Short mmCIF file of C-alpha atoms and ligand atoms in Angstrom, two decimals:
data_model
loop_
_atom_site.label_atom_id
_atom_site.label_comp_id
_atom_site.label_asym_id
_atom_site.label_seq_id
_atom_site.Cartn_x
_atom_site.Cartn_y
_atom_site.Cartn_z
CA MET A 1 12.93 -14.92 5.24
CA ALA A 2 14.69 -12.04 3.52
CA GLY A 3 18.41 -12.26 2.79
CA ALA A 4 20.93 -10.11 4.64
CA LYS A 5 22.05 -8.20 1.54
CA HIS A 6 18.82 -6.23 1.18
CA LYS A 7 18.21 -2.72 2.40
CA LYS A 8 16.62 -2.76 5.85
CA ILE A 9 13.68 -0.46 6.46
CA MET A 10 13.59 0.96 10.00
CA ASN A 11 10.85 2.06 12.32
CA PHE A 12 10.82 5.74 13.28
CA ILE A 13 10.15 6.10 17.00
CA GLY A 14 10.84 9.07 19.27
CA GLY A 15 12.78 10.83 16.52
CA GLU A 16 15.12 7.87 15.88
CA LEU A 17 15.30 5.31 13.08
CA VAL A 18 15.31 2.05 15.00
CA PRO A 19 15.13 -1.69 14.27
CA PRO A 20 12.16 -3.70 15.55
CA ALA A 21 12.50 -4.83 19.17
CA SER A 22 12.28 -8.48 18.12
CA GLY A 23 14.97 -8.08 15.46
CA ASP A 24 12.63 -9.85 13.01
CA TYR A 25 12.14 -8.73 9.43
CA PHE A 26 10.28 -10.04 6.40
CA GLY A 27 10.98 -9.60 2.70
CA ASN A 28 9.57 -6.81 0.54
CA GLU A 29 9.03 -7.67 -3.12
CA ASP A 30 9.31 -5.64 -6.28
CA PRO A 31 6.16 -6.94 -8.00
CA SER A 32 7.49 -6.18 -11.47
CA THR A 33 10.16 -8.86 -10.96
CA GLY A 34 8.85 -10.87 -8.00
CA HIS A 35 12.25 -10.40 -6.32
CA ILE A 36 12.71 -9.40 -2.70
CA TYR A 37 14.69 -6.17 -2.60
CA SER A 38 14.29 -4.86 0.95
CA GLU A 39 13.37 -6.01 4.46
CA VAL A 40 10.48 -4.78 6.56
CA PRO A 41 10.44 -4.68 10.38
CA ASP A 42 8.03 -7.26 11.77
CA SER A 43 7.04 -4.91 14.59
CA ASP A 44 5.02 -5.98 17.61
CA GLU A 45 3.58 -4.63 20.88
CA LYS A 46 7.00 -3.68 22.22
CA ASP A 47 7.62 -1.35 19.28
CA LEU A 48 4.13 0.04 19.63
CA ASP A 49 4.54 0.67 23.36
CA ALA A 50 7.77 2.55 22.64
CA ALA A 51 6.03 4.62 19.96
CA VAL A 52 3.06 5.41 22.21
CA ALA A 53 5.39 6.42 25.07
CA ALA A 54 7.35 8.73 22.73
CA ALA A 55 4.11 10.21 21.37
CA GLU A 56 2.69 10.78 24.85
CA LYS A 57 5.87 12.55 25.88
CA ALA A 58 5.77 14.81 22.82
CA ALA A 59 2.02 15.50 23.00
CA PRO A 60 2.11 18.65 25.19
CA VAL A 61 4.88 20.21 23.09
CA TRP A 62 3.08 19.65 19.77
CA LYS A 63 -0.38 20.49 21.08
CA ASN A 64 0.77 23.79 22.56
CA MET A 65 2.88 24.82 19.60
CA PRO A 66 1.18 27.65 17.65
CA GLY A 67 -0.66 26.34 14.57
CA GLU A 68 1.60 28.51 12.37
CA SER A 69 4.71 26.76 13.68
CA ARG A 70 3.21 23.31 13.17
CA ALA A 71 2.25 24.33 9.64
CA GLU A 72 5.78 25.56 8.95
CA ILE A 73 7.24 22.18 9.90
CA MET A 74 4.72 20.34 7.74
CA HIS A 75 5.47 22.66 4.81
CA LYS A 76 9.17 21.96 5.29
CA LEU A 77 8.50 18.22 5.12
CA ALA A 78 6.50 18.76 1.91
CA ALA A 79 9.39 20.78 0.44
CA LEU A 80 11.94 18.12 1.38
CA ILE A 81 9.88 15.46 -0.39
CA GLU A 82 9.42 17.75 -3.36
CA GLN A 83 13.19 18.19 -3.66
CA ARG A 84 13.42 14.38 -3.90
CA GLN A 85 10.34 13.86 -6.08
CA ASP A 86 12.09 11.67 -8.65
CA GLU A 87 13.61 9.49 -5.95
CA PHE A 88 10.22 9.08 -4.26
CA ALA A 89 8.46 8.36 -7.56
CA ARG A 90 10.99 5.67 -8.50
CA ALA A 91 10.75 4.11 -5.04
CA GLU A 92 6.93 4.04 -5.22
CA CYS A 93 7.06 2.50 -8.67
CA ILE A 94 9.42 -0.29 -7.56
CA ASP A 95 7.59 -0.96 -4.31
CA ASN A 96 4.08 -1.06 -5.79
CA GLY A 97 4.52 -1.96 -9.47
CA LYS A 98 2.50 1.04 -10.66
CA PRO A 99 3.75 2.97 -13.72
CA LEU A 100 6.49 5.50 -13.00
CA SER A 101 4.54 8.08 -15.01
CA LEU A 102 1.62 7.72 -12.56
CA CYS A 103 3.93 8.02 -9.54
CA LYS A 104 5.37 11.23 -11.02
CA SER A 105 2.05 12.76 -12.04
CA VAL A 106 -0.25 11.62 -9.22
CA ASP A 107 1.09 9.71 -6.21
CA ILE A 108 4.01 11.85 -5.12
CA PRO A 109 2.58 15.29 -6.05
CA ARG A 110 -0.67 14.42 -4.21
CA GLY A 111 1.33 13.22 -1.20
CA ILE A 112 3.07 16.61 -1.14
CA SER A 113 -0.15 18.56 -1.60
CA ASN A 114 -1.85 16.59 1.20
CA LEU A 115 0.83 17.86 3.60
CA ARG A 116 0.54 21.43 2.31
CA PHE A 117 -3.25 21.46 2.23
CA PHE A 118 -3.70 20.24 5.81
CA ALA A 119 -0.81 22.36 7.12
CA ASP A 120 -2.81 25.41 6.00
CA ALA A 121 -6.28 24.04 6.82
CA GLY A 122 -5.12 23.30 10.37
CA LYS A 123 -4.54 27.01 10.93
CA ASP A 124 -8.15 27.74 9.96
CA MET A 125 -9.86 25.42 12.45
CA THR A 126 -12.51 27.39 14.27
CA GLY A 127 -15.13 26.86 16.93
CA GLU A 128 -18.72 28.06 17.25
CA SER A 129 -20.34 30.47 19.67
CA PHE A 130 -23.91 30.58 21.02
CA ARG A 131 -25.53 33.51 22.81
CA ALA A 132 -28.80 33.08 24.75
CA ASP A 133 -30.59 35.14 27.39
CA LYS A 134 -28.70 33.62 30.26
CA THR A 135 -25.66 31.97 28.68
CA PHE A 136 -22.78 32.57 26.36
CA SER A 137 -21.13 29.38 25.11
CA TYR A 138 -18.33 28.66 22.72
CA THR A 139 -16.63 25.51 21.49
CA LEU A 140 -13.01 24.45 21.40
CA ARG A 141 -11.58 21.77 19.14
CA GLN A 142 -8.73 20.03 20.91
CA PRO A 143 -6.44 17.23 19.77
CA PHE A 144 -6.69 13.79 21.34
CA GLY A 145 -2.96 13.73 22.06
CA VAL A 146 -2.00 10.40 20.49
CA VAL A 147 -3.79 8.96 17.44
CA ALA A 148 -3.06 6.23 14.89
CA THR A 149 -3.39 5.87 11.14
CA ILE A 150 -3.43 2.61 9.19
CA SER A 151 -3.13 2.78 5.40
CA PRO A 152 -3.19 0.41 2.39
CA TRP A 153 -0.83 -0.45 -0.48
CA ASN A 154 -2.65 0.89 -3.51
CA LEU A 155 -1.73 4.59 -3.16
CA PRO A 156 1.03 4.24 -0.58
CA LEU A 157 2.39 7.76 0.02
CA LEU A 158 -0.81 9.44 -1.10
CA LEU A 159 -3.00 7.72 1.49
CA PHE A 160 -0.30 7.66 4.17
CA THR A 161 -0.12 11.47 4.02
CA TRP A 162 -3.89 11.85 3.53
CA LYS A 163 -4.28 10.55 7.09
CA LEU A 164 -1.04 11.67 8.67
CA ALA A 165 -1.35 15.32 7.61
CA PRO A 166 -4.71 16.16 9.25
CA ALA A 167 -3.72 14.21 12.36
CA LEU A 168 -0.57 16.32 12.75
CA ALA A 169 -2.15 19.60 11.67
CA SER A 170 -4.84 19.28 14.31
CA GLY A 171 -2.18 18.99 17.01
CA ASN A 172 -1.88 15.23 17.54
CA CYS A 173 1.17 13.04 17.83
CA VAL A 174 0.81 10.12 15.46
CA ILE A 175 1.54 6.42 15.27
CA ALA A 176 1.38 5.77 11.51
CA LYS A 177 1.31 2.25 10.09
CA PRO A 178 1.80 1.98 6.34
CA SER A 179 0.96 -1.20 4.45
CA GLU A 180 3.55 -3.94 4.87
CA VAL A 181 3.22 -4.54 1.11
CA THR A 182 4.45 -1.02 0.21
CA PRO A 183 6.38 0.46 3.14
CA MET A 184 9.18 2.24 1.24
CA THR A 185 7.95 5.81 0.70
CA ALA A 186 6.57 6.04 4.25
CA TYR A 187 10.01 5.01 5.46
CA MET A 188 11.65 7.62 3.21
CA LEU A 189 9.29 10.27 4.59
CA SER A 190 10.24 9.31 8.13
CA THR A 191 13.95 9.84 7.34
CA LEU A 192 13.14 13.50 6.58
CA ALA A 193 11.10 14.22 9.71
CA GLU A 194 14.00 15.42 11.85
CA GLU A 195 15.32 17.76 9.16
CA ALA A 196 11.80 19.15 8.71
CA GLY A 197 11.82 20.09 12.39
CA PHE A 198 9.39 17.64 13.97
CA PRO A 199 10.11 17.35 17.70
CA PRO A 200 11.00 13.72 18.59
CA GLY A 201 7.88 11.60 19.18
CA VAL A 202 5.44 13.74 17.20
CA LEU A 203 5.60 11.50 14.13
CA ASN A 204 6.19 7.78 14.65
CA VAL A 205 6.12 5.18 11.89
CA VAL A 206 5.83 1.52 12.83
CA HIS A 207 6.12 -1.04 10.06
CA GLY A 208 4.80 -4.55 9.99
CA LYS A 209 1.97 -6.93 9.38
CA GLY A 210 -1.68 -6.05 9.84
CA ALA A 211 -2.49 -9.06 11.95
CA ARG A 212 0.36 -8.26 14.34
CA ILE A 213 1.19 -4.56 14.68
CA GLY A 214 -2.08 -3.40 13.08
CA ALA A 215 -4.16 -5.45 15.50
CA ALA A 216 -1.97 -4.24 18.40
CA ILE A 217 -2.73 -0.62 17.42
CA THR A 218 -6.44 -1.38 17.31
CA ARG A 219 -6.54 -2.70 20.86
CA HIS A 220 -3.96 -0.35 22.44
CA PRO A 221 -5.61 1.39 25.42
CA LYS A 222 -3.68 4.64 24.92
CA ILE A 223 -4.74 5.22 21.31
CA PRO A 224 -8.24 6.76 21.42
CA ALA A 225 -8.70 7.42 17.69
CA ILE A 226 -7.78 5.44 14.57
CA SER A 227 -8.17 6.47 10.95
CA PHE A 228 -8.17 3.42 8.69
CA THR A 229 -8.18 2.97 4.93
CA GLY A 230 -8.22 -0.55 3.51
CA GLY A 231 -10.43 -3.52 2.79
CA THR A 232 -13.96 -3.93 4.16
CA VAL A 233 -13.13 -7.18 5.98
CA THR A 234 -10.23 -5.55 7.82
CA GLY A 235 -12.33 -2.47 8.53
CA ARG A 236 -15.04 -4.59 10.12
CA GLU A 237 -12.46 -6.22 12.40
CA ILE A 238 -10.93 -2.89 13.44
CA TYR A 239 -14.39 -1.41 14.02
CA GLY A 240 -15.40 -4.42 16.13
CA THR A 241 -12.39 -4.23 18.43
CA GLY A 242 -12.10 -0.45 18.42
CA SER A 243 -15.76 0.29 19.11
CA ARG A 244 -15.84 -2.14 22.04
CA LEU A 245 -13.00 -0.06 23.51
CA LEU A 246 -14.98 3.12 22.69
CA LYS A 247 -12.38 4.41 20.28
CA LYS A 248 -13.26 6.90 17.59
CA ILE A 249 -12.82 5.10 14.26
CA SER A 250 -12.89 6.40 10.70
CA LEU A 251 -13.21 3.73 8.01
CA GLU A 252 -12.53 4.23 4.30
CA LEU A 253 -13.19 0.83 2.73
CA GLY A 254 -13.70 -1.01 -0.54
CA GLY A 255 -15.86 -0.22 -3.55
CA LYS A 256 -17.59 -1.77 -6.56
CA ASN A 257 -18.19 1.41 -8.42
CA PRO A 258 -20.48 1.96 -11.42
CA THR A 259 -19.59 4.02 -14.47
CA VAL A 260 -22.91 4.97 -16.05
CA ILE A 261 -22.91 5.95 -19.73
CA PHE A 262 -26.10 7.50 -21.13
CA ASP A 263 -26.70 7.72 -24.87
CA ASP A 264 -26.50 11.53 -24.80
CA ALA A 265 -22.98 11.50 -23.34
CA LYS A 266 -20.11 13.14 -25.21
CA TRP A 267 -18.67 10.11 -26.93
CA ASP A 268 -14.91 10.66 -26.68
CA SER A 269 -14.80 11.94 -23.14
CA ALA A 270 -17.18 9.23 -21.88
CA LEU A 271 -15.17 6.50 -23.57
CA LYS A 272 -11.81 7.78 -22.37
CA GLY A 273 -13.24 8.47 -18.91
CA ALA A 274 -14.60 4.94 -18.62
CA VAL A 275 -11.24 3.45 -19.67
CA ALA A 276 -9.33 5.60 -17.18
CA ALA A 277 -11.79 4.72 -14.41
CA ALA A 278 -11.44 1.03 -15.25
CA PHE A 279 -7.69 0.60 -15.60
CA THR A 280 -5.77 3.41 -13.88
CA ASN A 281 -3.28 1.85 -11.43
CA GLN A 282 -4.21 -1.59 -12.89
CA GLY A 283 -7.71 -1.09 -11.50
CA GLN A 284 -6.29 -0.99 -7.98
CA ILE A 285 -7.92 2.23 -6.81
CA CYS A 286 -10.89 2.06 -4.48
CA LEU A 287 -12.58 4.59 -6.80
CA CYS A 288 -12.08 2.62 -10.02
CA GLY A 289 -15.25 2.05 -12.05
CA SER A 290 -15.36 -1.72 -12.38
CA ARG A 291 -19.01 -2.06 -13.50
CA ILE A 292 -19.67 -0.19 -16.72
CA LEU A 293 -23.37 0.37 -17.31
CA VAL A 294 -24.19 1.48 -20.86
CA GLN A 295 -27.54 2.58 -22.27
CA GLN A 296 -28.87 -0.10 -24.62
CA THR A 297 -29.16 2.27 -27.63
CA ILE A 298 -25.35 2.69 -27.78
CA TYR A 299 -24.30 -0.52 -26.03
CA THR A 300 -22.78 -2.44 -28.97
CA LYS A 301 -20.93 0.54 -30.40
CA PHE A 302 -19.60 1.58 -26.97
CA ARG A 303 -18.61 -1.99 -26.06
CA ASP A 304 -16.58 -2.43 -29.25
CA ALA A 305 -14.82 0.91 -28.85
CA PHE A 306 -14.13 0.23 -25.15
CA VAL A 307 -12.68 -3.22 -25.85
CA LYS A 308 -10.42 -1.72 -28.53
CA LEU A 309 -9.03 0.86 -26.08
CA ALA A 310 -8.65 -1.75 -23.30
CA GLY A 311 -6.68 -3.95 -25.68
CA ALA A 312 -4.47 -1.00 -26.65
CA GLN A 313 -3.24 -0.42 -23.07
CA LYS A 314 0.53 -0.79 -22.84
CA VAL A 315 1.18 -3.39 -20.16
CA GLY A 316 4.85 -3.54 -19.27
CA ASP A 317 7.83 -2.57 -17.15
CA PRO A 318 6.53 0.07 -14.72
CA LEU A 319 9.85 1.92 -15.00
CA ASP A 320 9.28 2.41 -18.74
CA GLU A 321 7.68 5.83 -19.16
CA ALA A 322 5.49 4.53 -22.02
CA THR A 323 3.83 1.90 -19.82
CA THR A 324 0.19 2.56 -18.92
CA GLN A 325 -0.40 -0.73 -17.03
CA GLY A 326 2.24 -1.89 -14.57
CA ALA A 327 2.43 -4.93 -12.31
CA ILE A 328 -0.21 -6.23 -9.90
CA VAL A 329 1.01 -5.50 -6.37
CA SER A 330 1.78 -9.07 -5.22
CA HIS A 331 1.60 -12.71 -6.21
CA ALA A 332 -1.23 -13.27 -3.74
CA HIS A 333 -3.23 -10.37 -5.18
CA MET A 334 -2.58 -11.54 -8.74
CA ASP A 335 -3.93 -14.97 -7.76
CA LYS A 336 -7.01 -13.32 -6.27
CA VAL A 337 -7.69 -11.30 -9.43
CA MET A 338 -7.10 -14.33 -11.69
CA GLY A 339 -9.47 -16.27 -9.42
CA TYR A 340 -12.19 -13.71 -10.15
CA ILE A 341 -11.58 -13.94 -13.90
CA ASN A 342 -12.04 -17.71 -13.66
CA LEU A 343 -15.15 -17.19 -11.53
CA ALA A 344 -16.56 -14.86 -14.19
CA ARG A 345 -16.10 -17.64 -16.78
CA GLU A 346 -17.81 -20.15 -14.47
CA GLU A 347 -20.68 -17.71 -13.93
CA GLY A 348 -21.22 -17.60 -17.70
CA GLY A 349 -19.41 -14.38 -18.56
CA GLU A 350 -17.80 -13.89 -21.93
CA ILE A 351 -14.25 -12.53 -21.85
CA LEU A 352 -14.17 -9.91 -24.61
CA CYS A 353 -10.49 -9.13 -24.16
CA GLY A 354 -7.66 -10.04 -21.79
CA GLY A 355 -8.32 -12.72 -19.21
CA LYS A 356 -4.76 -14.02 -18.84
CA ARG A 357 -1.62 -13.53 -16.81
CA LEU A 358 1.03 -11.88 -18.97
CA PHE A 359 4.65 -12.99 -19.02
CA MET A 360 7.05 -10.21 -19.99
CA LYS A 361 10.43 -10.53 -21.60
CA GLY A 362 13.64 -9.29 -19.99
CA ARG A 363 13.82 -7.61 -16.57
CA CYS A 364 10.15 -8.24 -15.72
CA LYS A 365 9.90 -11.86 -16.89
CA THR A 366 9.09 -13.10 -13.38
CA GLY A 367 6.76 -10.19 -12.53
CA TYR A 368 3.03 -10.18 -11.86
CA PHE A 369 1.10 -8.85 -14.83
CA ILE A 370 -2.50 -9.32 -15.95
CA GLU A 371 -4.04 -8.28 -19.25
CA PRO A 372 -6.75 -5.59 -19.04
CA THR A 373 -9.88 -7.72 -19.03
CA VAL A 374 -13.41 -6.88 -20.18
CA ILE A 375 -16.32 -9.22 -19.47
CA GLU A 376 -19.94 -9.15 -20.62
CA GLY A 377 -23.03 -11.30 -20.28
CA LEU A 378 -23.25 -11.42 -16.49
CA GLY A 379 -26.25 -10.47 -14.35
CA ALA A 380 -26.01 -7.82 -11.63
CA SER A 381 -26.35 -10.26 -8.77
CA CYS A 382 -23.51 -12.70 -9.58
CA ARG A 383 -20.39 -12.63 -7.43
CA THR A 384 -18.29 -11.08 -10.21
CA ASN A 385 -20.63 -8.08 -10.16
CA GLN A 386 -21.04 -7.96 -6.39
CA GLU A 387 -17.54 -8.41 -4.95
CA GLU A 388 -14.56 -6.07 -5.15
CA ILE A 389 -11.94 -7.52 -7.51
CA PHE A 390 -9.46 -4.63 -7.30
CA GLY A 391 -7.65 -5.39 -10.54
CA PRO A 392 -7.74 -4.61 -14.28
CA VAL A 393 -11.07 -6.39 -14.69
CA VAL A 394 -14.40 -4.79 -15.61
CA THR A 395 -17.84 -5.96 -16.62
CA LEU A 396 -20.21 -4.35 -19.11
CA MET A 397 -23.98 -4.33 -18.58
CA PRO A 398 -26.70 -2.68 -20.68
CA PHE A 399 -29.59 -0.67 -19.25
CA ARG A 400 -32.75 0.71 -20.84
CA ASN A 401 -33.59 3.85 -18.87
CA GLU A 402 -32.66 6.00 -15.88
CA ASP A 403 -34.52 3.85 -13.36
CA GLU A 404 -32.80 0.72 -14.52
CA ALA A 405 -29.40 2.43 -14.50
CA ILE A 406 -29.94 3.55 -10.91
CA ALA A 407 -31.16 0.12 -9.81
CA LEU A 408 -28.05 -1.49 -11.31
CA ALA A 409 -25.75 1.18 -9.86
CA ASN A 410 -27.18 0.59 -6.38
CA SER A 411 -27.27 -3.20 -6.61
CA THR A 412 -24.09 -3.97 -4.62
CA PRO A 413 -23.31 -3.85 -0.89
CA TYR A 414 -20.82 -1.02 -1.61
CA GLY A 415 -21.37 2.71 -1.99
CA LEU A 416 -18.09 4.51 -2.47
CA ALA A 417 -18.10 6.29 -5.84
CA ALA A 418 -19.89 6.53 -9.17
CA SER A 419 -19.36 8.41 -12.40
CA ILE A 420 -22.19 9.33 -14.73
CA TRP A 421 -21.82 10.56 -18.27
CA THR A 422 -24.63 12.60 -19.82
CA GLU A 423 -25.11 15.98 -21.47
CA SER A 424 -28.47 16.48 -19.73
CA LYS A 425 -28.06 18.65 -16.63
CA GLU A 426 -31.45 17.58 -15.31
CA ARG A 427 -30.64 13.89 -15.68
CA ALA A 428 -27.23 14.42 -14.05
CA ARG A 429 -28.86 16.08 -11.02
CA ASN A 430 -31.55 13.45 -10.74
CA VAL A 431 -29.27 10.42 -11.10
CA ALA A 432 -26.58 11.88 -8.83
CA ALA A 433 -29.18 12.38 -6.10
CA ARG A 434 -30.42 8.78 -6.36
CA ILE A 435 -27.14 6.86 -6.52
CA ASP A 436 -26.05 5.57 -3.12
CA SER A 437 -22.39 6.55 -2.98
CA GLY A 438 -20.15 8.97 -1.14
CA ILE A 439 -19.17 10.76 -4.33
CA VAL A 440 -20.77 11.01 -7.76
CA TRP A 441 -18.71 12.41 -10.61
CA VAL A 442 -20.56 13.98 -13.53
CA ASN A 443 -18.69 13.82 -16.85
CA CYS A 444 -15.39 13.25 -15.07
CA TRP A 445 -13.69 10.71 -12.84
CA ASN A 446 -11.30 11.00 -9.91
CA LEU A 447 -11.18 14.80 -9.82
CA ARG A 448 -10.79 15.95 -6.24
CA ASP A 449 -11.13 19.18 -4.30
CA LEU A 450 -9.37 18.34 -1.04
CA ARG A 451 -11.82 20.49 0.93
CA THR A 452 -14.79 18.27 0.07
CA PRO A 453 -16.03 15.38 2.23
CA PHE A 454 -14.77 11.98 1.15
CA GLY A 455 -16.02 8.56 2.22
CA GLY A 456 -18.34 5.70 1.56
CA MET A 457 -21.91 4.56 2.22
CA LYS A 458 -22.96 0.98 3.05
CA ASN A 459 -19.95 -1.39 3.15
CA SER A 460 -17.63 1.28 1.80
CA GLY A 461 -17.04 3.03 5.08
CA VAL A 462 -18.05 4.88 8.19
CA GLY A 463 -17.52 8.63 8.48
CA ARG A 464 -16.09 11.21 6.12
CA GLU A 465 -12.56 12.49 5.60
CA GLY A 466 -11.36 15.41 3.52
CA GLY A 467 -11.01 19.05 4.48
CA PHE A 468 -12.35 20.04 7.87
CA ARG A 469 -14.02 16.64 8.35
CA ALA A 470 -10.59 15.06 8.77
CA LEU A 471 -9.49 17.77 11.19
CA GLU A 472 -12.73 17.31 13.11
CA PHE A 473 -12.19 13.56 13.26
CA PHE A 474 -8.82 14.02 14.95
CA THR A 475 -10.15 16.47 17.56
CA GLU A 476 -12.52 16.43 20.52
CA GLU A 477 -15.09 19.20 20.67
CA LYS A 478 -15.55 20.93 24.01
CA THR A 479 -18.27 23.41 24.97
CA VAL A 480 -17.38 26.21 27.38
CA CYS A 481 -20.46 27.76 28.95
CA GLN A 482 -20.62 30.92 31.06
CA PRO A 483 -23.33 33.31 32.28
CA ALA A 484 -24.23 35.90 29.70
CA VAL A 485 -23.17 39.41 30.59
P1 NAD B 501 -6.06 -4.30 3.90
O1 NAD B 501 -7.34 -4.13 4.61
O2 NAD B 501 -5.57 -5.69 3.69
O3 NAD B 501 -4.87 -3.55 4.63
C1 NAD B 501 -4.93 -2.16 4.90
C2 NAD B 501 -4.05 -1.87 6.10
O4 NAD B 501 -4.62 -2.53 7.24
C3 NAD B 501 -2.62 -2.37 5.99
O5 NAD B 501 -1.75 -1.45 6.58
C4 NAD B 501 -2.66 -3.66 6.78
O6 NAD B 501 -1.42 -4.03 7.32
C5 NAD B 501 -3.63 -3.30 7.89
N1 NAD B 501 -4.29 -4.45 8.52
C6 NAD B 501 -4.56 -5.66 7.97
N2 NAD B 501 -5.18 -6.46 8.87
C7 NAD B 501 -5.31 -5.72 10.01
C8 NAD B 501 -5.87 -5.98 11.29
N3 NAD B 501 -6.42 -7.15 11.57
N4 NAD B 501 -5.85 -5.00 12.21
C9 NAD B 501 -5.33 -3.79 11.92
N5 NAD B 501 -4.75 -3.50 10.73
C10 NAD B 501 -4.75 -4.45 9.78
O7 NAD B 501 -6.23 -3.54 2.52
P2 NAD B 501 -5.21 -3.49 1.31
O8 NAD B 501 -5.27 -4.81 0.61
O9 NAD B 501 -3.91 -2.94 1.78
O10 NAD B 501 -5.88 -2.35 0.41
C11 NAD B 501 -6.86 -2.60 -0.54
C12 NAD B 501 -8.24 -2.26 -0.02
O11 NAD B 501 -8.27 -0.91 0.43
C13 NAD B 501 -9.32 -2.35 -1.07
O12 NAD B 501 -10.45 -2.96 -0.52
C14 NAD B 501 -9.61 -0.91 -1.41
O13 NAD B 501 -10.89 -0.66 -1.93
C15 NAD B 501 -9.43 -0.26 -0.09
N6 NAD B 501 -9.19 1.17 -0.24
C16 NAD B 501 -10.16 2.05 0.15
C17 NAD B 501 -9.97 3.42 -0.03
C18 NAD B 501 -11.02 4.42 0.37
O14 NAD B 501 -10.69 5.59 0.45
N7 NAD B 501 -12.25 4.02 0.63
C19 NAD B 501 -8.77 3.88 -0.57
C20 NAD B 501 -7.81 2.95 -0.94
C21 NAD B 501 -8.02 1.60 -0.76
#
């Protein structure tokens, strides 16, 4: 139980910052120290019912507001966050353990641009029209009214806004549930909603545990659509409950992504790209390339250079601007990642670098740090190469030719992302077409055009987000048919 001296996070319901109905809170840790520094509402059905009632009340106002006015309010929210960028970046860094430099360069700016992008895209939603001999039909895209979003801890504000923004822009009132592991920046956003001009009840943030408030959202009869990003096991549970209730569900789930290096790749960019894909955010991005497949002809040289760069990562205090590798998000997650490193040893893998928990000196001496870890010598079908580890741990595997590279790339139950590195345009086209994943990057990693579809194949998800797909997800399509004149 958290102590009374810590800052209390509040729910945001009906335009008010409110405590949970039960009065119960749990502690929120700073993973770089392992110390609890704030308290999170342990919300339950009562809080959810209040949020749904507030959202239902606000639904006609928000739905009928001109798109331009909704966009203006969303732009104002983006501007208010932008004015406090440093404060948000520091809060994200403390809450998650990720390097402050990453929060400043990626997490917070992308959170802001998500709001701006969907504010504008929402104004461009269009329908279709069909003329035939006897009929003229057109379609309308209309908001559900009340929808929910459930987001994970690895990119807290970025993914919170990635879901919230299209839901709002398409005219819905939202019940948004951030991860209980990293609730701080979603809370900070909610404190700005009134100043931005959101009518009470349009944006509601309920904090708490997945098994309690998350599960309550999934089964709530008045929430017809849920957009979820998180682990595959959770996604399966939400899909099971939600689909039985005939809810519309979007699932963005886990990955076990290949980075494929051909021997004609540009050496420096491929090497640096593979390192970034492996270790950015301590490997805790669903898009991270955790299986590095290298053509046999350059395998040894690439392996040695990769290991050298992995070993040169600066693991340390996330608040230190020079740090490239911060803390792992929680003790439980650190244990899970260390468990996989031990499993890799048991499966016969050789640890080429890293492999241990790191104990810092000074402020972070009780924090959760793991050395960037590179493993070789494992077959494609072992658990280490099949299951999502979600930490600074990668394996290296050689391949002989294109067919073998593709077979290895496709050898897991996941299909979220891949990056391929080659100077041959023909090979890039061919391999990209044959890899089973929602996105394939060629000679780059993690570049995004927010208009493009985003999502996973196989166990990595159901449906696509991004651009108009997200706006479509949050709307019902209606056909209006009349006699042709
Ligand atoms: P998680 O599944 O444990 O939790 C995600 C969210 O779901 C949290 O808000 C949590 O409280 C909630 N939740 C948990 N149990 C629930 C339940 N029974 N009912 C309803 N909600 C519940 O995931 P995580 O550990 O926070 O995030 C890491 C995972 O997310 C990784 O697997 C990663 O690959 C995945 N991820 C996927 C994408 C993508 O776009 N595909 C992006 C980021 C992260």
